[in-house]
Amino acid sequence: MAQAMLNKSDAGSEKKEAVVIKKYANRRLYNTETSTYVTLDDLAQMVRKDKDFVVYDAKSGDDLTHAVLTQIIVEQESREGGQTLLPIPFLRQLIRFYDDNIGTMVPSYLQFSLENLVKEQEKFRTMFASAFSNPAAAFEAYQDQARKNMAMFEQAMSMWTSFGGVAKFQAQADRDEATARDAAQGITTPEAPKGAEIDELKAQLDAMQQRIERLARDRD
């Protein structure tokens, strides 16, 4: 649920129509917008230019976007002499999270951190520039920013947990009370429709999204 909440901001206020890429059995990728075959490098350039795309299996229609983006990252990290962004300790810890209950929190935390990095990239560029003249001060600034990001994330997640938990508990209590009351009167209570549950969750999600956006504005 928290991941869905954070993914909402990924679309932005003006959602761009994604280019459809078809992947064929021979692993060739076809750009339906330009009617040309493309490579993973071409898709990487589209990402850098903020050109959104989705990848579908040409035969089954399955969404392969996640797998293809992961493949692009693997190729970038494996490129000899190229820049790597994922240090070995990070990769080891990431692998450990796959078998850990806290692993469900990792996607939201990583996306949250990257979104804040994008918002404050100018500040970080200034930090990099000052690192040459005063490395100790720059390193302290990095640590301070990391602590702020972590504190904000923990606050957001605690807000979400308490908000969602209380809402669900209260909703269940109301349903139980209504069921007991109807049972005493000999009335059979029909099962709540799934649509109503989805609407309830959406309402909770929208309310929490607004609270986190306010939190981010107050922090800025």
Tab-separated table of C-alpha atoms in Angstrom, residues 177-187:
chain	number	residue	atom	x	y	z
A	177	GLU	CA	-21.187	-3.972	15.619
A	178	ALA	CA	-23.638	-3.781	12.715
A	179	THR	CA	-23.511	-7.553	12.202
A	180	ALA	CA	-24.186	-8.217	15.889
A	181	ARG	CA	-27.062	-5.751	15.898
A	182	ASP	CA	-28.623	-7.286	12.804
A	183	ALA	CA	-28.136	-10.790	14.149
A	184	ALA	CA	-30.022	-9.835	17.316
A	185	GLN	CA	-32.892	-8.647	15.131
A	186	GLY	CA	-32.791	-11.758	12.931
A	187	ILE	CA	-31.414	-9.867	9.931
